[in-house]
Amino acid sequence: MPLPKTEPPHDCAQCPRLAAYRAEIAAEFPHWHGAPVPAWGDPAAWLAIVGLAPGKHGAHRTGRPFTGDQSGQVLFDTLDRFGLSSGAFANSADDGVTLNGAMIFNAVKCLPPENRPTGVEANNCRPYLMRQLAALPNLRVIIALGKVAHDSLVRGFAMRLAEHRFAHLAEHQMPAGTILLDSYHCSRYNMNTGRLTAGMFGGVFTRALQLNEAAA
């Protein structure tokens, strides 16, 4: 856990619906992580990657963002291709993979039913996300995976959504020079339907590296 002072408590009950859902799943799978999923990666990161929320059989089970399901395979394959990770990703929290210059977060840290957090739940979790981003001294670029992450970030930076609309590969100037870069989420649905391709996803990281080099 690279940013322990910024994380919610393991038994966070701020969102009653999410806490109840965690308890329901824990009754069936008591050995799963089953709690808010902490940020994970390099504390010296220049790049923050913000997803939607943990997946039931992914991070909610393993305790590591984007680990345990297909979306994680897509993301980590891309991170490896761009030199942002080291080690052989095996979709397991104990596979020994490390991140280089990147850290992964979720807009909502607890698993929501049907993977759909409410607006109130996103609002409740946003202060944790913003404190974590503020704790990265070298942050230059944020990739938002999907509209929920994008909207939460724009609101967190006190910017107007009407002036910063989500679109794949859209760029938004945030305070203190940080660039918010949008991407469709690397979900199984988006990949299987072709809404997002490996080439499109790689293009997001190509652009992120260009922005980092320009700001360095």
JSON list of C-alpha atoms in Angstrom, two decimals:
[
{"chain": "A", "resi": 1, "resn": "MET", "atom": "CA", "xyz": [0.00, 0.00, 0.00]},
{"chain": "A", "resi": 2, "resn": "PRO", "atom": "CA", "xyz": [2.02, 2.99, -1.25]},
{"chain": "A", "resi": 3, "resn": "LEU", "atom": "CA", "xyz": [-0.17, 5.80, 0.19]},
{"chain": "A", "resi": 4, "resn": "PRO", "atom": "CA", "xyz": [-1.57, 4.37, 3.44]},
{"chain": "A", "resi": 5, "resn": "LYS", "atom": "CA", "xyz": [-2.47, 7.69, 5.08]},
{"chain": "A", "resi": 6, "resn": "THR", "atom": "CA", "xyz": [-4.81, 8.56, 2.21]},
{"chain": "A", "resi": 7, "resn": "GLU", "atom": "CA", "xyz": [-6.84, 5.34, 2.17]},
{"chain": "A", "resi": 8, "resn": "PRO", "atom": "CA", "xyz": [-10.30, 4.76, 3.68]},
{"chain": "A", "resi": 9, "resn": "PRO", "atom": "CA", "xyz": [-10.55, 2.30, 6.58]},
{"chain": "A", "resi": 10, "resn": "HIS", "atom": "CA", "xyz": [-10.72, -1.38, 5.70]},
{"chain": "A", "resi": 11, "resn": "ASP", "atom": "CA", "xyz": [-14.28, -1.54, 7.06]},
{"chain": "A", "resi": 12, "resn": "CYS", "atom": "CA", "xyz": [-15.42, 1.79, 5.59]},
{"chain": "A", "resi": 13, "resn": "ALA", "atom": "CA", "xyz": [-19.18, 2.21, 6.00]},
{"chain": "A", "resi": 14, "resn": "GLN", "atom": "CA", "xyz": [-19.58, 5.65, 4.44]},
{"chain": "A", "resi": 15, "resn": "CYS", "atom": "CA", "xyz": [-21.70, 4.19, 1.63]},
{"chain": "A", "resi": 16, "resn": "PRO", "atom": "CA", "xyz": [-24.30, 1.88, 3.23]},
{"chain": "A", "resi": 17, "resn": "ARG", "atom": "CA", "xyz": [-25.24, 0.15, -0.03]},
{"chain": "A", "resi": 18, "resn": "LEU", "atom": "CA", "xyz": [-21.63, -0.71, -0.82]},
{"chain": "A", "resi": 19, "resn": "ALA", "atom": "CA", "xyz": [-20.89, -1.85, 2.74]},
{"chain": "A", "resi": 20, "resn": "ALA", "atom": "CA", "xyz": [-23.95, -4.12, 2.66]},
{"chain": "A", "resi": 21, "resn": "TYR", "atom": "CA", "xyz": [-22.89, -5.55, -0.69]},
{"chain": "A", "resi": 22, "resn": "ARG", "atom": "CA", "xyz": [-19.39, -6.25, 0.64]},
{"chain": "A", "resi": 23, "resn": "ALA", "atom": "CA", "xyz": [-20.90, -8.08, 3.61]},
{"chain": "A", "resi": 24, "resn": "GLU", "atom": "CA", "xyz": [-23.16, -10.11, 1.34]},
{"chain": "A", "resi": 25, "resn": "ILE", "atom": "CA", "xyz": [-20.23, -11.27, -0.78]},
{"chain": "A", "resi": 26, "resn": "ALA", "atom": "CA", "xyz": [-18.03, -11.90, 2.25]},
{"chain": "A", "resi": 27, "resn": "ALA", "atom": "CA", "xyz": [-20.57, -14.40, 3.55]},
{"chain": "A", "resi": 28, "resn": "GLU", "atom": "CA", "xyz": [-19.94, -16.51, 0.44]},
{"chain": "A", "resi": 29, "resn": "PHE", "atom": "CA", "xyz": [-16.26, -15.70, -0.09]},
{"chain": "A", "resi": 30, "resn": "PRO", "atom": "CA", "xyz": [-14.75, -14.91, 3.33]},
{"chain": "A", "resi": 31, "resn": "HIS", "atom": "CA", "xyz": [-11.15, -15.21, 2.10]},
{"chain": "A", "resi": 32, "resn": "TRP", "atom": "CA", "xyz": [-11.45, -12.55, -0.59]},
{"chain": "A", "resi": 33, "resn": "HIS", "atom": "CA", "xyz": [-10.02, -9.07, -0.06]},
{"chain": "A", "resi": 34, "resn": "GLY", "atom": "CA", "xyz": [-13.61, -7.79, 0.22]},
{"chain": "A", "resi": 35, "resn": "ALA", "atom": "CA", "xyz": [-12.81, -4.20, 1.23]},
{"chain": "A", "resi": 36, "resn": "PRO", "atom": "CA", "xyz": [-11.93, -0.83, -0.31]},
{"chain": "A", "resi": 37, "resn": "VAL", "atom": "CA", "xyz": [-9.15, -1.47, -2.83]},
{"chain": "A", "resi": 38, "resn": "PRO", "atom": "CA", "xyz": [-6.06, 0.70, -2.22]},
{"chain": "A", "resi": 39, "resn": "ALA", "atom": "CA", "xyz": [-4.09, 2.56, -4.83]},
{"chain": "A", "resi": 40, "resn": "TRP", "atom": "CA", "xyz": [-1.16, 0.59, -6.16]},
{"chain": "A", "resi": 41, "resn": "GLY", "atom": "CA", "xyz": [2.03, 1.42, -8.01]},
{"chain": "A", "resi": 42, "resn": "ASP", "atom": "CA", "xyz": [5.03, 3.73, -7.93]},
{"chain": "A", "resi": 43, "resn": "PRO", "atom": "CA", "xyz": [4.90, 6.59, -5.35]},
{"chain": "A", "resi": 44, "resn": "ALA", "atom": "CA", "xyz": [7.17, 8.59, -7.68]},
{"chain": "A", "resi": 45, "resn": "ALA", "atom": "CA", "xyz": [4.66, 8.22, -10.52]},
{"chain": "A", "resi": 46, "resn": "TRP", "atom": "CA", "xyz": [4.28, 10.86, -13.22]},
{"chain": "A", "resi": 47, "resn": "LEU", "atom": "CA", "xyz": [1.22, 8.99, -14.54]},
{"chain": "A", "resi": 48, "resn": "ALA", "atom": "CA", "xyz": [-2.01, 8.24, -12.66]},
{"chain": "A", "resi": 49, "resn": "ILE", "atom": "CA", "xyz": [-4.45, 5.76, -14.18]},
{"chain": "A", "resi": 50, "resn": "VAL", "atom": "CA", "xyz": [-7.96, 6.06, -12.76]},
{"chain": "A", "resi": 51, "resn": "GLY", "atom": "CA", "xyz": [-10.53, 3.33, -13.35]},
{"chain": "A", "resi": 52, "resn": "LEU", "atom": "CA", "xyz": [-14.18, 3.05, -12.37]},
{"chain": "A", "resi": 53, "resn": "ALA", "atom": "CA", "xyz": [-14.37, 0.64, -9.42]},
{"chain": "A", "resi": 54, "resn": "PRO", "atom": "CA", "xyz": [-13.11, -2.83, -8.45]},
{"chain": "A", "resi": 55, "resn": "GLY", "atom": "CA", "xyz": [-14.52, -5.80, -10.33]},
{"chain": "A", "resi": 56, "resn": "LYS", "atom": "CA", "xyz": [-16.17, -8.56, -8.33]},
{"chain": "A", "resi": 57, "resn": "HIS", "atom": "CA", "xyz": [-13.80, -11.31, -9.46]},
{"chain": "A", "resi": 58, "resn": "GLY", "atom": "CA", "xyz": [-10.97, -8.86, -10.06]},
{"chain": "A", "resi": 59, "resn": "ALA", "atom": "CA", "xyz": [-9.73, -6.34, -7.50]},
{"chain": "A", "resi": 60, "resn": "HIS", "atom": "CA", "xyz": [-12.53, -7.00, -5.00]},
{"chain": "A", "resi": 61, "resn": "ARG", "atom": "CA", "xyz": [-11.21, -10.57, -4.83]},
{"chain": "A", "resi": 62, "resn": "THR", "atom": "CA", "xyz": [-7.47, -9.93, -5.12]},
{"chain": "A", "resi": 63, "resn": "GLY", "atom": "CA", "xyz": [-7.07, -6.53, -3.44]},
{"chain": "A", "resi": 64, "resn": "ARG", "atom": "CA", "xyz": [-4.96, -5.07, -6.26]},
{"chain": "A", "resi": 65, "resn": "PRO", "atom": "CA", "xyz": [-6.43, -2.74, -8.90]},
{"chain": "A", "resi": 66, "resn": "PHE", "atom": "CA", "xyz": [-7.09, -4.35, -12.28]},
{"chain": "A", "resi": 67, "resn": "THR", "atom": "CA", "xyz": [-5.93, -7.75, -11.11]},
{"chain": "A", "resi": 68, "resn": "GLY", "atom": "CA", "xyz": [-7.95, -10.92, -11.57]},
{"chain": "A", "resi": 69, "resn": "ASP", "atom": "CA", "xyz": [-10.07, -10.20, -14.64]},
{"chain": "A", "resi": 70, "resn": "GLN", "atom": "CA", "xyz": [-9.79, -9.52, -18.37]},
{"chain": "A", "resi": 71, "resn": "SER", "atom": "CA", "xyz": [-9.57, -5.74, -18.10]},
{"chain": "A", "resi": 72, "resn": "GLY", "atom": "CA", "xyz": [-6.46, -6.15, -16.00]},
{"chain": "A", "resi": 73, "resn": "GLN", "atom": "CA", "xyz": [-4.82, -8.30, -18.65]},
{"chain": "A", "resi": 74, "resn": "VAL", "atom": "CA", "xyz": [-5.43, -5.60, -21.25]},
{"chain": "A", "resi": 75, "resn": "LEU", "atom": "CA", "xyz": [-4.12, -2.82, -19.00]},
{"chain": "A", "resi": 76, "resn": "PHE", "atom": "CA", "xyz": [-1.02, -4.64, -17.80]},
{"chain": "A", "resi": 77, "resn": "ASP", "atom": "CA", "xyz": [-0.13, -5.85, -21.30]},
{"chain": "A", "resi": 78, "resn": "THR", "atom": "CA", "xyz": [-0.19, -2.20, -22.36]},
{"chain": "A", "resi": 79, "resn": "LEU", "atom": "CA", "xyz": [1.82, -1.03, -19.35]},
{"chain": "A", "resi": 80, "resn": "ASP", "atom": "CA", "xyz": [4.45, -3.64, -20.13]},
{"chain": "A", "resi": 81, "resn": "ARG", "atom": "CA", "xyz": [4.58, -2.63, -23.80]},
{"chain": "A", "resi": 82, "resn": "PHE", "atom": "CA", "xyz": [5.28, 0.98, -22.86]},
{"chain": "A", "resi": 83, "resn": "GLY", "atom": "CA", "xyz": [7.88, 0.20, -20.20]},
{"chain": "A", "resi": 84, "resn": "LEU", "atom": "CA", "xyz": [5.63, 1.21, -17.32]},
{"chain": "A", "resi": 85, "resn": "SER", "atom": "CA", "xyz": [5.79, -2.16, -15.55]},
{"chain": "A", "resi": 86, "resn": "SER", "atom": "CA", "xyz": [8.37, -4.80, -14.73]},
{"chain": "A", "resi": 87, "resn": "GLY", "atom": "CA", "xyz": [7.88, -8.51, -14.23]},
{"chain": "A", "resi": 88, "resn": "ALA", "atom": "CA", "xyz": [5.57, -11.11, -15.73]},
{"chain": "A", "resi": 89, "resn": "PHE", "atom": "CA", "xyz": [1.91, -10.24, -15.10]},
{"chain": "A", "resi": 90, "resn": "ALA", "atom": "CA", "xyz": [-0.04, -13.35, -14.10]},
{"chain": "A", "resi": 91, "resn": "ASN", "atom": "CA", "xyz": [-3.30, -11.63, -13.07]},
{"chain": "A", "resi": 92, "resn": "SER", "atom": "CA", "xyz": [-2.56, -12.39, -9.43]},
{"chain": "A", "resi": 93, "resn": "ALA", "atom": "CA", "xyz": [-1.70, -10.02, -6.60]},
{"chain": "A", "resi": 94, "resn": "ASP", "atom": "CA", "xyz": [1.40, -12.09, -5.79]},
{"chain": "A", "resi": 95, "resn": "ASP", "atom": "CA", "xyz": [2.83, -12.22, -9.32]},
{"chain": "A", "resi": 96, "resn": "GLY", "atom": "CA", "xyz": [5.65, -9.83, -8.41]},
{"chain": "A", "resi": 97, "resn": "VAL", "atom": "CA", "xyz": [4.83, -7.20, -11.03]},
{"chain": "A", "resi": 98, "resn": "THR", "atom": "CA", "xyz": [5.86, -3.62, -10.19]},
{"chain": "A", "resi": 99, "resn": "LEU", "atom": "CA", "xyz": [4.99, -0.33, -11.87]},
{"chain": "A", "resi": 100, "resn": "ASN", "atom": "CA", "xyz": [7.55, 2.20, -13.10]},
{"chain": "A", "resi": 101, "resn": "GLY", "atom": "CA", "xyz": [6.38, 5.81, -13.13]},
{"chain": "A", "resi": 102, "resn": "ALA", "atom": "CA", "xyz": [2.70, 4.91, -12.84]},
{"chain": "A", "resi": 103, "resn": "MET", "atom": "CA", "xyz": [0.09, 4.35, -10.16]},
{"chain": "A", "resi": 104, "resn": "ILE", "atom": "CA", "xyz": [-3.40, 2.87, -10.50]},
{"chain": "A", "resi": 105, "resn": "PHE", "atom": "CA", "xyz": [-6.50, 4.15, -8.68]},
{"chain": "A", "resi": 106, "resn": "ASN", "atom": "CA", "xyz": [-10.26, 3.73, -8.85]},
{"chain": "A", "resi": 107, "resn": "ALA", "atom": "CA", "xyz": [-12.81, 6.54, -8.73]},
{"chain": "A", "resi": 108, "resn": "VAL", "atom": "CA", "xyz": [-14.82, 4.38, -6.32]},
{"chain": "A", "resi": 109, "resn": "LYS", "atom": "CA", "xyz": [-12.78, 2.09, -4.09]},
{"chain": "A", "resi": 110, "resn": "CYS", "atom": "CA", "xyz": [-15.51, -0.44, -3.23]},
{"chain": "A", "resi": 111, "resn": "LEU", "atom": "CA", "xyz": [-17.31, -2.86, -5.52]},
{"chain": "A", "resi": 112, "resn": "PRO", "atom": "CA", "xyz": [-20.73, -1.47, -6.55]},
{"chain": "A", "resi": 113, "resn": "PRO", "atom": "CA", "xyz": [-23.64, -3.75, -7.51]},
{"chain": "A", "resi": 114, "resn": "GLU", "atom": "CA", "xyz": [-23.67, -4.28, -11.29]},
{"chain": "A", "resi": 115, "resn": "ASN", "atom": "CA", "xyz": [-20.49, -2.18, -11.41]},
{"chain": "A", "resi": 116, "resn": "ARG", "atom": "CA", "xyz": [-22.58, 1.00, -11.23]},
{"chain": "A", "resi": 117, "resn": "PRO", "atom": "CA", "xyz": [-21.83, 3.38, -8.37]},
{"chain": "A", "resi": 118, "resn": "THR", "atom": "CA", "xyz": [-24.36, 6.06, -7.59]},
{"chain": "A", "resi": 119, "resn": "GLY", "atom": "CA", "xyz": [-23.50, 9.74, -7.76]},
{"chain": "A", "resi": 120, "resn": "VAL", "atom": "CA", "xyz": [-23.51, 9.94, -3.97]},
{"chain": "A", "resi": 121, "resn": "GLU", "atom": "CA", "xyz": [-21.08, 7.01, -3.73]},
{"chain": "A", "resi": 122, "resn": "ALA", "atom": "CA", "xyz": [-18.72, 8.64, -6.23]},
{"chain": "A", "resi": 123, "resn": "ASN", "atom": "CA", "xyz": [-18.94, 11.88, -4.25]},
{"chain": "A", "resi": 124, "resn": "ASN", "atom": "CA", "xyz": [-18.17, 10.07, -0.99]},
{"chain": "A", "resi": 125, "resn": "CYS", "atom": "CA", "xyz": [-15.06, 8.42, -2.42]},
{"chain": "A", "resi": 126, "resn": "ARG", "atom": "CA", "xyz": [-13.72, 11.39, -4.36]},
{"chain": "A", "resi": 127, "resn": "PRO", "atom": "CA", "xyz": [-11.85, 13.02, -1.42]},
{"chain": "A", "resi": 128, "resn": "TYR", "atom": "CA", "xyz": [-9.72, 9.88, -1.07]},
{"chain": "A", "resi": 129, "resn": "LEU", "atom": "CA", "xyz": [-8.84, 9.95, -4.76]},
{"chain": "A", "resi": 130, "resn": "MET", "atom": "CA", "xyz": [-7.98, 13.64, -4.75]},
{"chain": "A", "resi": 131, "resn": "ARG", "atom": "CA", "xyz": [-5.80, 13.33, -1.64]},
{"chain": "A", "resi": 132, "resn": "GLN", "atom": "CA", "xyz": [-3.95, 10.51, -3.30]},
{"chain": "A", "resi": 133, "resn": "LEU", "atom": "CA", "xyz": [-3.32, 12.43, -6.49]},
{"chain": "A", "resi": 134, "resn": "ALA", "atom": "CA", "xyz": [-2.12, 15.40, -4.42]},
{"chain": "A", "resi": 135, "resn": "ALA", "atom": "CA", "xyz": [0.35, 13.07, -2.69]},
{"chain": "A", "resi": 136, "resn": "LEU", "atom": "CA", "xyz": [2.18, 12.31, -5.96]},
{"chain": "A", "resi": 137, "resn": "PRO", "atom": "CA", "xyz": [4.96, 14.92, -6.23]},
{"chain": "A", "resi": 138, "resn": "ASN", "atom": "CA", "xyz": [5.82, 14.12, -9.85]},
{"chain": "A", "resi": 139, "resn": "LEU", "atom": "CA", "xyz": [2.30, 13.79, -11.28]},
{"chain": "A", "resi": 140, "resn": "ARG", "atom": "CA", "xyz": [1.97, 15.23, -14.80]},
{"chain": "A", "resi": 141, "resn": "VAL", "atom": "CA", "xyz": [-0.65, 13.14, -16.62]},
{"chain": "A", "resi": 142, "resn": "ILE", "atom": "CA", "xyz": [-3.86, 11.41, -15.50]},
{"chain": "A", "resi": 143, "resn": "ILE", "atom": "CA", "xyz": [-5.58, 8.84, -17.70]},
{"chain": "A", "resi": 144, "resn": "ALA", "atom": "CA", "xyz": [-9.30, 8.51, -16.96]},
{"chain": "A", "resi": 145, "resn": "LEU", "atom": "CA", "xyz": [-10.63, 5.11, -17.97]},
{"chain": "A", "resi": 146, "resn": "GLY", "atom": "CA", "xyz": [-14.25, 5.87, -18.82]},
{"chain": "A", "resi": 147, "resn": "LYS", "atom": "CA", "xyz": [-16.71, 8.66, -18.19]},
{"chain": "A", "resi": 148, "resn": "VAL", "atom": "CA", "xyz": [-17.33, 7.95, -14.50]},
{"chain": "A", "resi": 149, "resn": "ALA", "atom": "CA", "xyz": [-13.63, 8.38, -13.73]},
{"chain": "A", "resi": 150, "resn": "HIS", "atom": "CA", "xyz": [-13.46, 11.44, -15.98]},
{"chain": "A", "resi": 151, "resn": "ASP", "atom": "CA", "xyz": [-16.43, 13.12, -14.32]},
{"chain": "A", "resi": 152, "resn": "SER", "atom": "CA", "xyz": [-15.16, 12.41, -10.82]},
{"chain": "A", "resi": 153, "resn": "LEU", "atom": "CA", "xyz": [-11.77, 13.90, -11.66]},
{"chain": "A", "resi": 154, "resn": "VAL", "atom": "CA", "xyz": [-13.18, 17.03, -13.30]},
{"chain": "A", "resi": 155, "resn": "ARG", "atom": "CA", "xyz": [-15.42, 17.62, -10.28]},
{"chain": "A", "resi": 156, "resn": "GLY", "atom": "CA", "xyz": [-12.54, 16.87, -7.93]},
{"chain": "A", "resi": 157, "resn": "PHE", "atom": "CA", "xyz": [-10.46, 19.58, -9.55]},
{"chain": "A", "resi": 158, "resn": "ALA", "atom": "CA", "xyz": [-13.42, 21.98, -9.25]},
{"chain": "A", "resi": 159, "resn": "MET", "atom": "CA", "xyz": [-13.76, 22.29, -13.02]},
{"chain": "A", "resi": 160, "resn": "ARG", "atom": "CA", "xyz": [-16.97, 22.46, -15.07]},
{"chain": "A", "resi": 161, "resn": "LEU", "atom": "CA", "xyz": [-18.10, 19.26, -16.82]},
{"chain": "A", "resi": 162, "resn": "ALA", "atom": "CA", "xyz": [-19.71, 21.35, -19.55]},
{"chain": "A", "resi": 163, "resn": "GLU", "atom": "CA", "xyz": [-16.28, 22.72, -20.42]},
{"chain": "A", "resi": 164, "resn": "HIS", "atom": "CA", "xyz": [-14.48, 19.37, -20.11]},
{"chain": "A", "resi": 165, "resn": "ARG", "atom": "CA", "xyz": [-16.53, 16.70, -21.86]},
{"chain": "A", "resi": 166, "resn": "PHE", "atom": "CA", "xyz": [-15.44, 13.08, -21.98]},
{"chain": "A", "resi": 167, "resn": "ALA", "atom": "CA", "xyz": [-14.24, 11.74, -25.33]},
{"chain": "A", "resi": 168, "resn": "HIS", "atom": "CA", "xyz": [-11.67, 9.13, -26.20]},
{"chain": "A", "resi": 169, "resn": "LEU", "atom": "CA", "xyz": [-8.23, 10.78, -26.46]},
{"chain": "A", "resi": 170, "resn": "ALA", "atom": "CA", "xyz": [-9.61, 14.16, -25.35]},
{"chain": "A", "resi": 171, "resn": "GLU", "atom": "CA", "xyz": [-7.14, 16.26, -23.34]},
{"chain": "A", "resi": 172, "resn": "HIS", "atom": "CA", "xyz": [-8.06, 18.62, -20.53]},
{"chain": "A", "resi": 173, "resn": "GLN", "atom": "CA", "xyz": [-5.83, 21.08, -18.70]},
{"chain": "A", "resi": 174, "resn": "MET", "atom": "CA", "xyz": [-6.25, 20.70, -14.96]},
{"chain": "A", "resi": 175, "resn": "PRO", "atom": "CA", "xyz": [-4.88, 23.00, -12.23]},
{"chain": "A", "resi": 176, "resn": "ALA", "atom": "CA", "xyz": [-1.13, 23.06, -11.58]},
{"chain": "A", "resi": 177, "resn": "GLY", "atom": "CA", "xyz": [-0.42, 21.98, -15.15]},
{"chain": "A", "resi": 178, "resn": "THR", "atom": "CA", "xyz": [-1.69, 18.41, -14.89]},
{"chain": "A", "resi": 179, "resn": "ILE", "atom": "CA", "xyz": [-3.22, 17.00, -18.09]},
{"chain": "A", "resi": 180, "resn": "LEU", "atom": "CA", "xyz": [-6.30, 14.79, -17.92]},
{"chain": "A", "resi": 181, "resn": "LEU", "atom": "CA", "xyz": [-6.34, 12.36, -20.85]},
{"chain": "A", "resi": 182, "resn": "ASP", "atom": "CA", "xyz": [-9.52, 10.39, -21.58]},
{"chain": "A", "resi": 183, "resn": "SER", "atom": "CA", "xyz": [-9.80, 6.78, -22.71]},
{"chain": "A", "resi": 184, "resn": "TYR", "atom": "CA", "xyz": [-12.62, 4.34, -23.13]},
{"chain": "A", "resi": 185, "resn": "HIS", "atom": "CA", "xyz": [-12.41, 1.81, -20.31]},
{"chain": "A", "resi": 186, "resn": "CYS", "atom": "CA", "xyz": [-10.49, -1.37, -21.16]},
{"chain": "A", "resi": 187, "resn": "SER", "atom": "CA", "xyz": [-13.45, -3.51, -20.08]},
{"chain": "A", "resi": 188, "resn": "ARG", "atom": "CA", "xyz": [-14.24, -6.88, -21.59]},
{"chain": "A", "resi": 189, "resn": "TYR", "atom": "CA", "xyz": [-17.39, -5.41, -23.14]},
{"chain": "A", "resi": 190, "resn": "ASN", "atom": "CA", "xyz": [-15.56, -2.53, -24.83]},
{"chain": "A", "resi": 191, "resn": "MET", "atom": "CA", "xyz": [-12.80, -4.80, -26.11]},
{"chain": "A", "resi": 192, "resn": "ASN", "atom": "CA", "xyz": [-15.16, -7.52, -27.33]},
{"chain": "A", "resi": 193, "resn": "THR", "atom": "CA", "xyz": [-17.43, -5.08, -29.15]},
{"chain": "A", "resi": 194, "resn": "GLY", "atom": "CA", "xyz": [-14.54, -3.19, -30.74]},
{"chain": "A", "resi": 195, "resn": "ARG", "atom": "CA", "xyz": [-15.46, 0.09, -29.15]},
{"chain": "A", "resi": 196, "resn": "LEU", "atom": "CA", "xyz": [-11.89, 0.03, -27.86]},
{"chain": "A", "resi": 197, "resn": "THR", "atom": "CA", "xyz": [-9.09, -1.80, -29.66]},
{"chain": "A", "resi": 198, "resn": "ALA", "atom": "CA", "xyz": [-5.57, -2.58, -28.52]},
{"chain": "A", "resi": 199, "resn": "GLY", "atom": "CA", "xyz": [-4.32, -0.01, -31.00]},
{"chain": "A", "resi": 200, "resn": "MET", "atom": "CA", "xyz": [-6.66, 2.68, -29.69]},
{"chain": "A", "resi": 201, "resn": "PHE", "atom": "CA", "xyz": [-5.65, 1.93, -26.12]},
{"chain": "A", "resi": 202, "resn": "GLY", "atom": "CA", "xyz": [-1.99, 2.01, -27.01]},
{"chain": "A", "resi": 203, "resn": "GLY", "atom": "CA", "xyz": [-2.54, 5.39, -28.61]},
{"chain": "A", "resi": 204, "resn": "VAL", "atom": "CA", "xyz": [-3.63, 6.78, -25.25]},
{"chain": "A", "resi": 205, "resn": "PHE", "atom": "CA", "xyz": [-0.36, 5.73, -23.65]},
{"chain": "A", "resi": 206, "resn": "THR", "atom": "CA", "xyz": [1.67, 6.98, -26.59]},
{"chain": "A", "resi": 207, "resn": "ARG", "atom": "CA", "xyz": [0.08, 10.38, -26.06]},
{"chain": "A", "resi": 208, "resn": "ALA", "atom": "CA", "xyz": [0.61, 10.23, -22.29]},
{"chain": "A", "resi": 209, "resn": "LEU", "atom": "CA", "xyz": [4.33, 9.63, -22.83]},
{"chain": "A", "resi": 210, "resn": "GLN", "atom": "CA", "xyz": [4.49, 12.55, -25.27]},
{"chain": "A", "resi": 211, "resn": "LEU", "atom": "CA", "xyz": [2.82, 14.84, -22.75]},
{"chain": "A", "resi": 212, "resn": "ASN", "atom": "CA", "xyz": [5.20, 13.73, -20.02]},
{"chain": "A", "resi": 213, "resn": "GLU", "atom": "CA", "xyz": [8.23, 14.37, -22.18]},
{"chain": "A", "resi": 214, "resn": "ALA", "atom": "CA", "xyz": [6.92, 17.82, -23.12]},
{"chain": "A", "resi": 215, "resn": "ALA", "atom": "CA", "xyz": [6.39, 18.71, -19.44]},
{"chain": "A", "resi": 216, "resn": "ALA", "atom": "CA", "xyz": [9.68, 17.30, -18.16]}
]
